[in-house]
Amino acid sequence: MSVLATQVEEPTKWGTATEVTADRYSRTNTMQRGYGHALTEMMNISKGQHVLVAACGPGSDVLDIAQIVGPTGKVVGFDLDKYSIKRAREALEEHPELKPYVELHVADVHDLSMFAGQKFDAIHCNMSYHWFSDKPLFLAQAATLAKPGTAIGLATQDGAFLLPIQDVRNDVLAELGEPVDNFIWPSTLSEMQRDLSAAGFGDVKVSRGFGTRTLDSVEALWNWCNDSTGNRFGYHLQGEKAERMKEMVMESFRGLALEDGRAILQFKHLSTVSYYGR
Ligand SMILES: C[S@@+](CC[C@H](N)C(=O)[O-])C[C@H]1O[C@@H](n2cnc3c(N)ncnc32)[C@H](O)[C@@H]1O
């Protein structure tokens, strides 16, 4: 099978995600789920609240939060990727009791006008902020949906660290004479504090940490890297160059693998919760 088999029709800002990548991501995003759950706790989301889940992907946080807020609350999830939202809708079908107070939409974080007039108690954004090309614009949009005391939670990659998988990607692309800066834009804590403050969110609480996830093989790690990044990790190249990139990355990944062939993914996260008007 060609390495381009999962490449797709219409690139969006989220790269070239497909039905295949969205479905596989919904099964392999256990690390992201852990961070999403921890963020929900850190935000102290509670019964009866109205919660916006920004860039919700296949919807695991939407369903978890819906269980917490219950029928007196409301959960609105959205994502740019229509395949992820399709997956989230399918997941919601398996929980019909949640349907009366859960909404799912396709939307871009840089334009939240479809929610104009609504105010939320909490805005939850897990493992996605590092992908937003204009973070101040997203935060300014979020502020229009906030009221005094609204909590915004951002769990993201810590911009102070380059992940080992990004090191591998950068080395391979440099060797192929390709640009490396088209991938991910994580913020440092001070950049996050600056941008949150400019949008009116203060009293920032911070959690940072190091996480690992073991995948069954280097091929599984390659898939994870692409499924979690809208295929931007390695499928943004075309033809022979794409084939060569996959070979070179897999070779490096094999060098990092355990004796039994499993591959360890290392991640450095930064989570903040801050409050509108404080
Ligand atoms: C790594 S996934 C995280 C998904 C989910 N929050 C989770 O924890 O599993 C990143 C998500 O950000 C979404 N995304 C990226 N840029 C976006 C944008 N501009 N507007 C809305 N969603 C965006 C992608 O479509 C993708 O679903």
Coordinates of C-alpha atoms and ligand atoms in Angstrom, one line a residue:
M1 CA 0.0 0.0 0.0
S2 CA 1.3 3.5 -0.8
V3 CA 2.3 5.7 2.1
L4 CA -0.1 8.2 0.5
A5 CA -3.1 5.9 0.9
T6 CA -4.5 8.1 3.7
Q7 CA -3.9 11.3 1.9
V8 CA -7.0 13.2 1.0
E9 CA -9.1 15.4 -1.1
E10 CA -9.3 18.9 0.4
P11 CA -6.6 20.2 2.8
T12 CA -8.0 22.4 5.5
K13 CA -6.0 24.4 8.2
W14 CA -5.9 21.0 10.0
G15 CA -3.9 19.5 7.1
T16 CA -5.2 16.5 5.3
A17 CA -7.1 14.6 8.0
T18 CA -9.4 11.8 6.7
E19 CA -12.1 9.5 7.8
V20 CA -9.3 6.9 8.4
T21 CA -7.1 9.2 10.5
A22 CA -10.1 10.5 12.5
D23 CA -11.3 7.0 13.3
R24 CA -7.8 5.8 14.2
Y25 CA -7.2 8.9 16.3
S26 CA -10.4 8.3 18.2
R27 CA -9.0 4.9 19.3
T28 CA -5.4 5.9 19.9
N29 CA -5.7 9.3 21.7
T30 CA -5.4 7.8 25.1
M31 CA -2.6 10.2 26.1
Q32 CA -4.7 13.2 24.9
R33 CA -7.7 11.9 26.8
G34 CA -5.7 11.7 30.0
Y35 CA -4.7 15.4 29.6
G36 CA -8.4 16.3 28.8
H37 CA -9.7 14.6 31.9
A38 CA -7.1 16.3 34.1
L39 CA -8.0 19.7 32.5
T40 CA -11.7 19.1 33.3
E41 CA -10.8 18.5 36.9
M42 CA -8.4 21.5 37.1
M43 CA -11.2 23.7 35.7
N44 CA -13.6 22.4 38.4
I45 CA -16.4 21.9 35.8
S46 CA -19.6 21.1 37.7
K47 CA -23.2 20.2 37.5
G48 CA -25.4 22.7 35.6
Q49 CA -22.6 24.5 33.8
H50 CA -22.6 25.6 30.2
V51 CA -19.3 24.4 28.6
L52 CA -17.8 25.1 25.2
V53 CA -15.3 22.4 24.1
A54 CA -13.1 24.0 21.5
A55 CA -11.4 21.8 18.9
C56 CA -13.0 18.8 20.6
G57 CA -11.8 16.3 18.0
P58 CA -13.7 13.0 18.2
G59 CA -15.5 14.2 21.3
S60 CA -14.2 12.3 24.3
D61 CA -14.0 15.5 26.5
V62 CA -17.5 16.5 25.2
L63 CA -19.0 13.2 26.5
D64 CA -17.1 13.2 29.8
I65 CA -18.1 16.8 30.5
A66 CA -21.7 16.1 29.6
Q67 CA -21.8 13.4 32.3
I68 CA -20.6 16.0 34.8
V69 CA -22.8 19.0 33.9
G70 CA -25.9 16.8 33.5
P71 CA -29.3 17.7 31.9
T72 CA -29.4 21.1 33.7
G73 CA -26.2 22.1 31.9
K74 CA -25.2 22.2 28.3
V75 CA -22.1 21.2 26.3
V76 CA -21.2 22.6 22.9
G77 CA -18.3 21.0 21.1
F78 CA -16.8 22.0 17.8
D79 CA -13.8 21.2 15.6
L80 CA -12.5 22.3 12.2
D81 CA -12.3 18.7 11.1
K82 CA -15.6 17.4 9.8
Y83 CA -14.4 13.8 10.0
S84 CA -13.6 14.2 13.8
I85 CA -17.1 15.8 14.3
K86 CA -18.7 12.9 12.4
R87 CA -16.8 10.5 14.8
A88 CA -18.0 12.6 17.8
R89 CA -21.6 12.4 16.5
E90 CA -21.3 8.6 16.3
A91 CA -20.0 8.5 19.8
L92 CA -22.9 10.7 21.0
E93 CA -25.4 8.3 19.4
E94 CA -24.1 5.6 21.8
H95 CA -25.2 7.9 24.7
P96 CA -28.7 9.0 23.8
E97 CA -29.4 10.3 27.3
L98 CA -26.8 13.0 26.7
K99 CA -28.2 14.2 23.3
P100 CA -30.8 16.8 24.6
Y101 CA -28.0 18.9 26.1
V102 CA -25.0 18.3 23.8
E103 CA -24.4 20.1 20.5
L104 CA -21.6 19.4 18.0
H105 CA -20.5 21.7 15.2
V106 CA -17.8 22.1 12.5
A107 CA -16.2 25.5 13.2
D108 CA -12.8 27.2 13.2
V109 CA -11.5 28.6 16.6
H110 CA -10.6 31.8 14.8
D111 CA -14.2 32.6 14.0
L112 CA -16.7 31.8 16.7
S113 CA -19.5 34.0 15.3
M114 CA -21.8 31.0 15.1
F115 CA -22.0 31.0 18.9
A116 CA -22.7 34.8 19.2
G117 CA -25.1 35.7 22.0
Q118 CA -24.2 32.7 24.1
K119 CA -22.2 32.9 27.3
F120 CA -20.4 29.9 28.8
D121 CA -19.2 29.1 32.3
A122 CA -16.2 27.3 31.0
I123 CA -14.2 27.0 27.8
H124 CA -12.2 23.8 27.5
C125 CA -9.5 23.3 24.9
N126 CA -7.4 20.1 25.1
M127 CA -4.3 19.3 23.0
S128 CA -5.2 21.7 20.3
Y129 CA -4.0 25.2 21.2
H130 CA -0.6 24.5 19.7
W131 CA -2.2 24.2 16.3
F132 CA -3.9 27.6 16.3
S133 CA -2.2 29.9 13.9
D134 CA -3.5 33.1 15.6
K135 CA -3.8 32.5 19.3
P136 CA -4.7 36.1 20.3
L137 CA -7.5 36.0 17.8
F138 CA -8.9 32.7 19.2
L139 CA -8.7 34.1 22.8
A140 CA -10.4 37.4 21.7
Q141 CA -13.2 35.3 20.1
A142 CA -13.4 33.2 23.3
A143 CA -13.7 36.4 25.4
T144 CA -16.9 37.3 23.5
L145 CA -18.5 34.1 24.8
A146 CA -17.3 34.6 28.4
K147 CA -18.9 36.3 31.4
P148 CA -17.1 37.5 34.5
G149 CA -15.4 34.5 36.1
T150 CA -15.7 32.2 33.0
A151 CA -12.8 29.7 33.2
I152 CA -10.7 29.0 30.1
G153 CA -8.6 25.8 30.2
L154 CA -5.8 25.2 27.8
A155 CA -3.9 21.9 27.8
T156 CA -1.2 22.0 25.2
Q157 CA 2.3 21.1 24.3
D158 CA 4.8 23.1 26.3
G159 CA 6.6 25.5 23.9
A160 CA 9.7 25.5 25.9
F161 CA 10.5 21.9 24.8
L162 CA 10.9 20.2 21.5
L163 CA 9.5 16.7 21.5
P164 CA 11.8 13.8 20.4
I165 CA 9.4 13.1 17.5
Q166 CA 9.8 16.7 16.4
D167 CA 13.5 16.4 16.5
V168 CA 13.3 13.4 14.2
R169 CA 11.0 15.2 11.9
N170 CA 13.1 18.3 11.7
D171 CA 16.3 16.3 11.0
V172 CA 14.7 14.3 8.2
L173 CA 13.1 17.3 6.6
A174 CA 16.4 19.3 6.8
E175 CA 18.2 16.4 5.1
L176 CA 15.5 16.4 2.4
G177 CA 15.9 20.2 1.9
E178 CA 12.3 20.8 3.1
P179 CA 11.1 23.5 5.5
V180 CA 10.4 22.4 9.1
D181 CA 8.3 25.3 10.4
N182 CA 5.0 24.2 8.9
F183 CA 4.0 21.8 11.7
I184 CA 3.1 23.1 15.2
W185 CA 3.2 26.3 17.1
P186 CA 3.4 25.7 20.8
S187 CA 3.5 28.6 23.2
T188 CA 5.7 29.0 26.2
L189 CA 4.1 29.8 29.6
S190 CA 5.0 33.4 29.4
E191 CA 3.6 33.7 25.9
M192 CA 0.3 32.1 27.1
Q193 CA 0.1 34.4 30.1
R194 CA 0.7 37.4 27.8
D195 CA -2.0 36.3 25.3
L196 CA -4.5 35.3 28.0
S197 CA -4.0 38.6 29.8
A198 CA -4.5 40.6 26.6
A199 CA -7.8 38.9 26.0
G200 CA -9.0 39.6 29.6
F201 CA -8.3 36.2 31.2
G202 CA -6.3 36.4 34.5
D203 CA -5.5 34.6 37.8
V204 CA -3.6 31.9 35.7
K205 CA -3.2 28.5 37.4
V206 CA -0.5 26.3 35.9
S207 CA 0.2 22.6 35.7
R208 CA 3.2 21.2 33.7
G209 CA 4.5 17.7 33.3
F210 CA 6.1 15.0 31.4
G211 CA 4.1 12.1 29.9
T212 CA 4.8 8.9 27.9
R213 CA 2.8 6.6 25.9
T214 CA 4.0 3.2 24.6
L215 CA 2.9 2.2 21.1
D216 CA 3.0 -1.4 19.8
S217 CA 5.5 -0.7 17.0
V218 CA 7.3 2.1 15.1
E219 CA 4.6 1.9 12.4
A220 CA 2.0 2.6 15.1
L221 CA 4.1 5.6 16.3
W222 CA 4.3 6.8 12.7
N223 CA 0.5 6.5 12.4
W224 CA 0.0 8.3 15.8
C225 CA 2.2 11.2 14.7
N226 CA 0.1 11.6 11.5
D227 CA -3.3 10.9 13.0
S228 CA -2.7 13.4 15.8
T229 CA -1.5 16.2 13.5
G230 CA -3.9 16.2 10.6
N231 CA -1.3 14.2 8.5
R232 CA 1.1 17.2 8.9
F233 CA 3.8 15.1 10.5
G234 CA 4.9 13.4 7.3
Y235 CA 2.1 13.3 4.6
H236 CA 2.5 17.0 3.6
L237 CA 5.1 15.9 1.1
Q238 CA 4.2 14.4 -2.2
G239 CA 5.3 11.3 -4.2
E240 CA 8.8 10.0 -3.8
K241 CA 9.8 12.6 -1.3
A242 CA 6.9 11.4 1.0
E243 CA 8.0 7.8 0.6
R244 CA 11.6 8.7 1.4
M245 CA 10.5 10.8 4.4
K246 CA 8.6 7.9 5.9
E247 CA 11.6 5.5 5.4
M248 CA 14.0 7.9 7.1
V249 CA 11.6 8.7 10.0
M250 CA 10.9 5.0 10.5
E251 CA 14.7 4.3 10.6
S252 CA 15.2 6.9 13.3
F253 CA 12.1 5.6 15.2
R254 CA 13.6 2.1 15.1
G255 CA 16.7 3.5 16.7
L256 CA 14.5 4.8 19.6
A257 CA 12.5 1.6 19.9
L258 CA 12.6 -0.9 22.7
E259 CA 14.0 -4.4 22.1
D260 CA 10.6 -5.9 21.7
G261 CA 9.8 -3.4 18.9
R262 CA 7.5 -1.1 20.9
A263 CA 8.1 2.6 20.6
I264 CA 7.8 5.2 23.4
L265 CA 6.3 8.6 22.7
Q266 CA 7.5 11.4 25.0
F267 CA 5.4 14.5 25.6
K268 CA 5.8 17.7 27.7
H269 CA 2.5 19.3 28.5
L270 CA 1.6 22.7 29.8
S271 CA -2.0 23.3 31.1
T272 CA -3.4 26.6 32.3
V273 CA -6.8 27.6 33.8
S274 CA -7.6 31.3 33.9
Y275 CA -10.7 33.4 34.5
Y276 CA -12.3 36.1 32.5
G277 CA -12.2 39.5 34.2
R278 CA -9.9 38.6 37.0
Ligands
LIG1 C1 -4.6 16.5 18.6 S1 -6.3 16.9 18.2 C2 -7.0 17.1 19.8 C3 -8.5 16.7 19.7 C4 -9.2 16.6 21.1 N1 -9.3 17.9 21.8 C5 -8.6 15.6 21.9 O1 -8.1 15.9 23.0 O2 -8.5 14.4 21.5 C6 -6.2 18.6 17.6 C7 -7.6 19.0 17.1 O3 -7.5 20.5 16.8 C8 -8.4 20.7 15.8 N2 -8.0 22.0 15.2 C9 -6.8 22.4 14.7 N3 -6.9 23.7 14.2 C10 -8.2 24.1 14.5 C11 -8.9 25.3 14.2 N4 -8.3 26.3 13.7 N5 -10.2 25.3 14.6 C12 -10.8 24.3 15.2 N6 -10.2 23.1 15.4 C13 -8.9 23.0 15.1 C14 -8.1 19.6 14.8 O4 -9.1 19.4 13.9 C15 -8.0 18.4 15.8 O5 -9.2 17.7 16.0

